[in-house]
XYZ file of N, CA, C and O in Angstrom:
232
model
N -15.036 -16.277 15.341
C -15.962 -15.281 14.862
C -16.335 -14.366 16.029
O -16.613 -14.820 17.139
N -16.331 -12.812 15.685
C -16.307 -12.412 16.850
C -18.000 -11.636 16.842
O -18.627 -12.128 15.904
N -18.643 -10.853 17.426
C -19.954 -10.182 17.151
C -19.846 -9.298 18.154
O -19.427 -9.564 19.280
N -20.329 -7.928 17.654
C -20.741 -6.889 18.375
C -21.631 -6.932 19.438
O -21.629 -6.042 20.289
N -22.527 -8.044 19.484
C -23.765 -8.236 20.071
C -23.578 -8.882 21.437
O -23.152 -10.032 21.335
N -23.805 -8.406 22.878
C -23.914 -8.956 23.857
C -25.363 -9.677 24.072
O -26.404 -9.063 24.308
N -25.253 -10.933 23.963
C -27.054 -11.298 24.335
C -27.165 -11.226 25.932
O -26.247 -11.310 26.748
N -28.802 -11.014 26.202
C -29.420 -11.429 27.356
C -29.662 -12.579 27.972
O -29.850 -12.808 29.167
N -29.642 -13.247 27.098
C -30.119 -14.803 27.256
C -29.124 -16.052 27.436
O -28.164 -16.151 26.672
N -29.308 -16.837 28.264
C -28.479 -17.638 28.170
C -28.296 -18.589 27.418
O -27.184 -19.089 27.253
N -29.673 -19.110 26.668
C -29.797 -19.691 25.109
C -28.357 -18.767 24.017
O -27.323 -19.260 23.565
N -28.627 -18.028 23.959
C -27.616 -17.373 23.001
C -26.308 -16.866 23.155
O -25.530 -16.543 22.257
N -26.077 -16.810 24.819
C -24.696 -16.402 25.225
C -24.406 -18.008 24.796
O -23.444 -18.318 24.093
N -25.234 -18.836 25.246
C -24.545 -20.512 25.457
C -23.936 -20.616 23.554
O -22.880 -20.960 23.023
N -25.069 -20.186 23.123
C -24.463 -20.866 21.458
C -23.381 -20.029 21.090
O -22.406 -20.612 20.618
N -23.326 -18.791 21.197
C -22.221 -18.070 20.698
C -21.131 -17.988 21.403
O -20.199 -17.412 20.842
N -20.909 -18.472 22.695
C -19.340 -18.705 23.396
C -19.190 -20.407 23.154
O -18.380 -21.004 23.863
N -19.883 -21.061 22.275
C -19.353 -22.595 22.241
C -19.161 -22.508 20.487
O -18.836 -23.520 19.867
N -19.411 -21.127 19.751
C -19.102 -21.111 18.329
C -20.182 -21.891 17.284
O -19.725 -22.422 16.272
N -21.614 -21.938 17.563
C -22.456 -22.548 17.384
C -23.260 -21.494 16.485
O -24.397 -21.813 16.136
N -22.838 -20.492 16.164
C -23.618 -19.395 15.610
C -22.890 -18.737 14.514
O -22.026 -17.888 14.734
N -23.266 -19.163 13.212
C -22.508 -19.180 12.022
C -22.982 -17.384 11.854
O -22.126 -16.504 11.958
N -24.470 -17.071 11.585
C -24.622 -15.762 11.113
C -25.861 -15.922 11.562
O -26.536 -16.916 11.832
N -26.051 -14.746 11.599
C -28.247 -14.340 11.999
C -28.211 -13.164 11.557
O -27.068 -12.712 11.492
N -29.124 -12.399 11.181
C -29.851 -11.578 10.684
C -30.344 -10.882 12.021
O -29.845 -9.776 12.226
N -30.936 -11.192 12.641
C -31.490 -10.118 13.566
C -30.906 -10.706 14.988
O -31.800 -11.125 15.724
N -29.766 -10.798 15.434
C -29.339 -11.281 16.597
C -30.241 -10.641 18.219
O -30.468 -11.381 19.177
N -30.531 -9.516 18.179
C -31.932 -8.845 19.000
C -32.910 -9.346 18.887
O -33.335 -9.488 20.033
N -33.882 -9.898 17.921
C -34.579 -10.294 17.904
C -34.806 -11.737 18.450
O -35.790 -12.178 19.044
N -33.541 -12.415 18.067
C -33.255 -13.502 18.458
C -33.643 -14.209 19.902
O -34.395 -15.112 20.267
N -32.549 -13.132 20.628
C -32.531 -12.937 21.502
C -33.644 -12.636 22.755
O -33.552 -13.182 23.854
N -34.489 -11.870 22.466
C -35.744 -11.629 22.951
C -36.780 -12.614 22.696
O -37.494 -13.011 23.617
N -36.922 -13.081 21.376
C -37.679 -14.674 21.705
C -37.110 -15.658 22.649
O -37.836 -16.079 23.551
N -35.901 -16.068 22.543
C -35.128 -16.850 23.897
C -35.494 -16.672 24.555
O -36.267 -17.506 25.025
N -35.258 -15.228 25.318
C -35.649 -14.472 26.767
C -37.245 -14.600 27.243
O -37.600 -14.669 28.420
N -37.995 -14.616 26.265
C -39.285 -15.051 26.196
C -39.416 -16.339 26.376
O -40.339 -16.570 27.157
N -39.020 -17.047 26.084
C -39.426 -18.737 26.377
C -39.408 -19.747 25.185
O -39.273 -19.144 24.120
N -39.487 -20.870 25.066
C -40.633 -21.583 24.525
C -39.885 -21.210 23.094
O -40.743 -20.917 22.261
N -38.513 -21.132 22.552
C -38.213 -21.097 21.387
C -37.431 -22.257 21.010
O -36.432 -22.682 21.590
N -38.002 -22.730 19.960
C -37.764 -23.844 19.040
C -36.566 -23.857 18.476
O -36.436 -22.971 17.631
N -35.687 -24.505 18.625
C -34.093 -24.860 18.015
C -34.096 -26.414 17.446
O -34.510 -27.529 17.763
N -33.300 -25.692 16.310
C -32.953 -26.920 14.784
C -31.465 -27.431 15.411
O -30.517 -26.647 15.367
N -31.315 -28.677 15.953
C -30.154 -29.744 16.211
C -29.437 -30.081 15.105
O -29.409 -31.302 15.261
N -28.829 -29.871 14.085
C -28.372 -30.565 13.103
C -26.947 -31.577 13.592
O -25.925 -31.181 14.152
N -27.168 -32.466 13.319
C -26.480 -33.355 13.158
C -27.247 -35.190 12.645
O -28.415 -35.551 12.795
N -26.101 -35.985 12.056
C -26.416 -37.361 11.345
C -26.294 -38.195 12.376
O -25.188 -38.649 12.670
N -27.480 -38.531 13.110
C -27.062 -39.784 13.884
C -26.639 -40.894 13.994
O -26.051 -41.530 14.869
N -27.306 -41.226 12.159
C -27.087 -42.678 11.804
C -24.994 -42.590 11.079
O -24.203 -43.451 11.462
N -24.839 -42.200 10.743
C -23.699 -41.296 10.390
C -22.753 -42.724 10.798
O -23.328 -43.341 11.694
N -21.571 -43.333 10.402
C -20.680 -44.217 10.226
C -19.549 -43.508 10.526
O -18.868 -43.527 9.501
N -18.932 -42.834 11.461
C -17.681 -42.460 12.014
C -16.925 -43.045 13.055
O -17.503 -43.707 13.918
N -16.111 -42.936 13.069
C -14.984 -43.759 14.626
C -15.665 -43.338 16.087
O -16.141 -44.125 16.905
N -15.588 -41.941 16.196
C -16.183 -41.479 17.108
C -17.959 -41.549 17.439
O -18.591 -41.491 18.494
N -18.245 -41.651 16.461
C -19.723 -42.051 16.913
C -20.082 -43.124 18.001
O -19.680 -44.286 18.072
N -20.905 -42.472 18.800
C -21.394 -43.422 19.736
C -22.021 -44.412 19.315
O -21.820 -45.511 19.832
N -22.893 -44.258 18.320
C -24.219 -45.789 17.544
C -22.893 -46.743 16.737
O -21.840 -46.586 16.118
N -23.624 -47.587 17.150
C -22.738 -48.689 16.263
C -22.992 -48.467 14.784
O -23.796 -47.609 14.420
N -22.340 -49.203 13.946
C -22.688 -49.212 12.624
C -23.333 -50.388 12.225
O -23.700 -50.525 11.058
C-alpha cells in the first residue's frame, strides 16, 4: 500500500514502513497528535490464541 503522505513522526513513519496502517482518514492529523506526545495506540492481537508459532503455551 503505497500513501502520498510523508509523516513527521516516528510513531507513524514506524507503522507505515512496517505496513501496519490499513487506512486513516486524516493521516495529518494523525500525525501531529504523535508529534505531540502522549497518544494512545490500539495493539490488536489474540494472546491467548492456539497457534504453532505462538509463544504461550496452550
Amino acid at each position: 500500500m503505497t500513501h502520498d503522505f510523508s509523516p513527521k513522526s516516528d510513531f507513524l513513519r514506524t507503522l507505515m514502513a512496517r505496513g501496519f496502517v490499513h487506512q486513516c482518514s486524516d493521516f495529518a492529523g494523525l500525525d501531529e497528535k504523535a508529534l505531540a506526545g502522549g497518544l494512545p495506540a490500539y495493539i490488536g492481537f489474540d494472546s491467548i490464541t492456539s497457534t504453532k508459532n505462538s509463544p504461550f503455551p496452550s
